[in-house]
Amino acid sequence: MNYSFINNKIKELRKEKGLSQRQLAKEIGTSQANLSRWEQGLNEPSIIECWKIADFFDISIDELCGREEY
């Protein structure tokens, strides 16, 4: 997975929805500190966390991870 893409995509999606880190963290069942670390590229979300993020924003895991068609 392209983690820098995921970090940027999470932040982009969150801002598009007008959500704070705290609000999004609550919606997906993580802490604001954890979400902040993802957005800063210090940590990467697990596959389970990616599913939760993708489900919340109604997008595919492929879109979240920046996977393009082969």
PDB file of N, CA and C in Angstrom, residues 6-52:
ATOM      1  N   ILE A   6      -2.403   7.199   1.562  1.00  0.00           N
ATOM      2  CA  ILE A   6      -3.465   6.975   2.544  1.00  0.00           C
ATOM      3  C   ILE A   6      -3.516   8.133   3.543  1.00  0.00           C
ATOM      4  N   ASN A   7      -2.351   8.533   4.054  1.00  0.00           N
ATOM      5  CA  ASN A   7      -2.311   9.634   5.019  1.00  0.00           C
ATOM      6  C   ASN A   7      -2.940  10.889   4.435  1.00  0.00           C
ATOM      7  N   ASN A   8      -2.568  11.213   3.209  1.00  0.00           N
ATOM      8  CA  ASN A   8      -3.112  12.413   2.568  1.00  0.00           C
ATOM      9  C   ASN A   8      -4.597  12.260   2.252  1.00  0.00           C
ATOM     10  N   LYS A   9      -4.998  11.070   1.837  1.00  0.00           N
ATOM     11  CA  LYS A   9      -6.397  10.831   1.476  1.00  0.00           C
ATOM     12  C   LYS A   9      -7.313  10.951   2.691  1.00  0.00           C
ATOM     13  N   ILE A  10      -6.879  10.422   3.820  1.00  0.00           N
ATOM     14  CA  ILE A  10      -7.688  10.527   5.040  1.00  0.00           C
ATOM     15  C   ILE A  10      -7.920  11.998   5.369  1.00  0.00           C
ATOM     16  N   LYS A  11      -6.870  12.772   5.347  1.00  0.00           N
ATOM     17  CA  LYS A  11      -6.987  14.197   5.665  1.00  0.00           C
ATOM     18  C   LYS A  11      -7.884  14.910   4.656  1.00  0.00           C
ATOM     19  N   GLU A  12      -7.704  14.599   3.382  1.00  0.00           N
ATOM     20  CA  GLU A  12      -8.514  15.210   2.327  1.00  0.00           C
ATOM     21  C   GLU A  12      -9.998  14.891   2.515  1.00  0.00           C
ATOM     22  N   LEU A  13     -10.308  13.624   2.745  1.00  0.00           N
ATOM     23  CA  LEU A  13     -11.706  13.215   2.929  1.00  0.00           C
ATOM     24  C   LEU A  13     -12.315  13.864   4.163  1.00  0.00           C
ATOM     25  N   ARG A  14     -11.550  13.904   5.228  1.00  0.00           N
ATOM     26  CA  ARG A  14     -12.037  14.504   6.479  1.00  0.00           C
ATOM     27  C   ARG A  14     -12.366  15.972   6.263  1.00  0.00           C
ATOM     28  N   LYS A  15     -11.468  16.684   5.602  1.00  0.00           N
ATOM     29  CA  LYS A  15     -11.687  18.117   5.379  1.00  0.00           C
ATOM     30  C   LYS A  15     -12.858  18.367   4.431  1.00  0.00           C
ATOM     31  N   GLU A  16     -13.008  17.518   3.414  1.00  0.00           N
ATOM     32  CA  GLU A  16     -14.140  17.655   2.489  1.00  0.00           C
ATOM     33  C   GLU A  16     -15.471  17.548   3.222  1.00  0.00           C
ATOM     34  N   LYS A  17     -15.520  16.718   4.249  1.00  0.00           N
ATOM     35  CA  LYS A  17     -16.748  16.540   5.042  1.00  0.00           C
ATOM     36  C   LYS A  17     -16.877  17.573   6.157  1.00  0.00           C
ATOM     37  N   GLY A  18     -15.858  18.416   6.323  1.00  0.00           N
ATOM     38  CA  GLY A  18     -15.903  19.435   7.365  1.00  0.00           C
ATOM     39  C   GLY A  18     -15.807  18.871   8.769  1.00  0.00           C
ATOM     40  N   LEU A  19     -15.089  17.765   8.911  1.00  0.00           N
ATOM     41  CA  LEU A  19     -14.971  17.111  10.208  1.00  0.00           C
ATOM     42  C   LEU A  19     -13.643  17.455  10.874  1.00  0.00           C
ATOM     43  N   SER A  20     -13.672  17.547  12.178  1.00  0.00           N
ATOM     44  CA  SER A  20     -12.429  17.683  12.934  1.00  0.00           C
ATOM     45  C   SER A  20     -11.827  16.281  13.084  1.00  0.00           C
ATOM     46  N   GLN A  21     -10.570  16.238  13.477  1.00  0.00           N
ATOM     47  CA  GLN A  21      -9.955  14.939  13.745  1.00  0.00           C
ATOM     48  C   GLN A  21     -10.713  14.216  14.847  1.00  0.00           C
ATOM     49  N   ARG A  22     -11.100  14.932  15.853  1.00  0.00           N
ATOM     50  CA  ARG A  22     -11.828  14.328  16.975  1.00  0.00           C
ATOM     51  C   ARG A  22     -13.147  13.716  16.496  1.00  0.00           C
ATOM     52  N   GLN A  23     -13.876  14.425  15.639  1.00  0.00           N
ATOM     53  CA  GLN A  23     -15.156  13.918  15.147  1.00  0.00           C
ATOM     54  C   GLN A  23     -14.970  12.651  14.326  1.00  0.00           C
ATOM     55  N   LEU A  24     -14.007  12.672  13.400  1.00  0.00           N
ATOM     56  CA  LEU A  24     -13.778  11.489  12.574  1.00  0.00           C
ATOM     57  C   LEU A  24     -13.296  10.324  13.425  1.00  0.00           C
ATOM     58  N   ALA A  25     -12.401  10.591  14.345  1.00  0.00           N
ATOM     59  CA  ALA A  25     -11.881   9.531  15.214  1.00  0.00           C
ATOM     60  C   ALA A  25     -13.019   8.836  15.958  1.00  0.00           C
ATOM     61  N   LYS A  26     -13.944   9.622  16.464  1.00  0.00           N
ATOM     62  CA  LYS A  26     -15.087   9.055  17.183  1.00  0.00           C
ATOM     63  C   LYS A  26     -15.932   8.181  16.252  1.00  0.00           C
ATOM     64  N   GLU A  27     -16.143   8.644  15.044  1.00  0.00           N
ATOM     65  CA  GLU A  27     -16.969   7.900  14.082  1.00  0.00           C
ATOM     66  C   GLU A  27     -16.365   6.553  13.710  1.00  0.00           C
ATOM     67  N   ILE A  28     -15.041   6.479  13.653  1.00  0.00           N
ATOM     68  CA  ILE A  28     -14.404   5.229  13.216  1.00  0.00           C
ATOM     69  C   ILE A  28     -13.830   4.425  14.374  1.00  0.00           C
ATOM     70  N   GLY A  29     -14.016   4.914  15.602  1.00  0.00           N
ATOM     71  CA  GLY A  29     -13.624   4.150  16.776  1.00  0.00           C
ATOM     72  C   GLY A  29     -12.141   4.158  17.092  1.00  0.00           C
ATOM     73  N   THR A  30     -11.508   5.306  16.921  1.00  0.00           N
ATOM     74  CA  THR A  30     -10.109   5.446  17.287  1.00  0.00           C
ATOM     75  C   THR A  30      -9.933   6.746  18.057  1.00  0.00           C
ATOM     76  N   SER A  31      -8.726   7.027  18.465  1.00  0.00           N
ATOM     77  CA  SER A  31      -8.483   8.268  19.197  1.00  0.00           C
ATOM     78  C   SER A  31      -8.082   9.385  18.234  1.00  0.00           C
ATOM     79  N   GLN A  32      -8.273  10.610  18.683  1.00  0.00           N
ATOM     80  CA  GLN A  32      -7.849  11.759  17.888  1.00  0.00           C
ATOM     81  C   GLN A  32      -6.339  11.736  17.699  1.00  0.00           C
ATOM     82  N   ALA A  33      -5.609  11.323  18.720  1.00  0.00           N
ATOM     83  CA  ALA A  33      -4.146  11.258  18.626  1.00  0.00           C
ATOM     84  C   ALA A  33      -3.716  10.253  17.558  1.00  0.00           C
ATOM     85  N   ASN A  34      -4.395   9.117  17.514  1.00  0.00           N
ATOM     86  CA  ASN A  34      -4.084   8.103  16.510  1.00  0.00           C
ATOM     87  C   ASN A  34      -4.352   8.629  15.104  1.00  0.00           C
ATOM     88  N   LEU A  35      -5.490   9.268  14.920  1.00  0.00           N
ATOM     89  CA  LEU A  35      -5.834   9.839  13.625  1.00  0.00           C
ATOM     90  C   LEU A  35      -4.815  10.898  13.216  1.00  0.00           C
ATOM     91  N   SER A  36      -4.408  11.714  14.145  1.00  0.00           N
ATOM     92  CA  SER A  36      -3.395  12.735  13.876  1.00  0.00           C
ATOM     93  C   SER A  36      -2.091  12.100  13.399  1.00  0.00           C
ATOM     94  N   ARG A  37      -1.686  11.017  14.040  1.00  0.00           N
ATOM     95  CA  ARG A  37      -0.452  10.330  13.633  1.00  0.00           C
ATOM     96  C   ARG A  37      -0.580   9.762  12.221  1.00  0.00           C
ATOM     97  N   TRP A  38      -1.770   9.267  11.869  1.00  0.00           N
ATOM     98  CA  TRP A  38      -1.966   8.778  10.498  1.00  0.00           C
ATOM     99  C   TRP A  38      -1.808   9.916   9.509  1.00  0.00           C
ATOM    100  N   GLU A  39      -2.477  11.026   9.783  1.00  0.00           N
ATOM    101  CA  GLU A  39      -2.435  12.154   8.862  1.00  0.00           C
ATOM    102  C   GLU A  39      -1.037  12.748   8.735  1.00  0.00           C
ATOM    103  N   GLN A  40      -0.244  12.655   9.775  1.00  0.00           N
ATOM    104  CA  GLN A  40       1.123  13.158   9.737  1.00  0.00           C
ATOM    105  C   GLN A  40       2.100  12.165   9.112  1.00  0.00           C
ATOM    106  N   GLY A  41       1.636  10.950   8.860  1.00  0.00           N
ATOM    107  CA  GLY A  41       2.495   9.929   8.289  1.00  0.00           C
ATOM    108  C   GLY A  41       3.403   9.256   9.302  1.00  0.00           C
ATOM    109  N   LEU A  42       3.091   9.413  10.583  1.00  0.00           N
ATOM    110  CA  LEU A  42       3.905   8.795  11.630  1.00  0.00           C
ATOM    111  C   LEU A  42       3.537   7.337  11.858  1.00  0.00           C
ATOM    112  N   ASN A  43       2.289   6.995  11.616  1.00  0.00           N
ATOM    113  CA  ASN A  43       1.767   5.625  11.719  1.00  0.00           C
ATOM    114  C   ASN A  43       0.860   5.395  10.526  1.00  0.00           C
ATOM    115  N   GLU A  44       0.564   4.130  10.281  1.00  0.00           N
ATOM    116  CA  GLU A  44      -0.372   3.777   9.225  1.00  0.00           C
ATOM    117  C   GLU A  44      -1.550   3.035   9.837  1.00  0.00           C
ATOM    118  N   PRO A  45      -2.742   3.257   9.307  1.00  0.00           N
ATOM    119  CA  PRO A  45      -3.898   2.511   9.815  1.00  0.00           C
ATOM    120  C   PRO A  45      -3.791   1.041   9.424  1.00  0.00           C
ATOM    121  N   SER A  46      -4.314   0.176  10.278  1.00  0.00           N
ATOM    122  CA  SER A  46      -4.370  -1.255   9.965  1.00  0.00           C
ATOM    123  C   SER A  46      -5.418  -1.476   8.875  1.00  0.00           C
ATOM    124  N   ILE A  47      -5.457  -2.682   8.343  1.00  0.00           N
ATOM    125  CA  ILE A  47      -6.456  -2.988   7.323  1.00  0.00           C
ATOM    126  C   ILE A  47      -7.870  -2.848   7.890  1.00  0.00           C
ATOM    127  N   ILE A  48      -8.063  -3.234   9.143  1.00  0.00           N
ATOM    128  CA  ILE A  48      -9.382  -3.087   9.776  1.00  0.00           C
ATOM    129  C   ILE A  48      -9.750  -1.608   9.863  1.00  0.00           C
ATOM    130  N   GLU A  49      -8.793  -0.796  10.257  1.00  0.00           N
ATOM    131  CA  GLU A  49      -9.050   0.651  10.341  1.00  0.00           C
ATOM    132  C   GLU A  49      -9.303   1.241   8.953  1.00  0.00           C
ATOM    133  N   CYS A  50      -8.598   0.738   7.941  1.00  0.00           N
ATOM    134  CA  CYS A  50      -8.849   1.195   6.566  1.00  0.00           C
ATOM    135  C   CYS A  50     -10.267   0.859   6.138  1.00  0.00           C
ATOM    136  N   TRP A  51     -10.736  -0.340   6.505  1.00  0.00           N
ATOM    137  CA  TRP A  51     -12.121  -0.702   6.180  1.00  0.00           C
ATOM    138  C   TRP A  51     -13.102   0.262   6.830  1.00  0.00           C
ATOM    139  N   LYS A  52     -12.862   0.590   8.089  1.00  0.00           N
ATOM    140  CA  LYS A  52     -13.757   1.507   8.796  1.00  0.00           C
ATOM    141  C   LYS A  52     -13.766   2.882   8.135  1.00  0.00           C
TER     142      LYS A  52
END
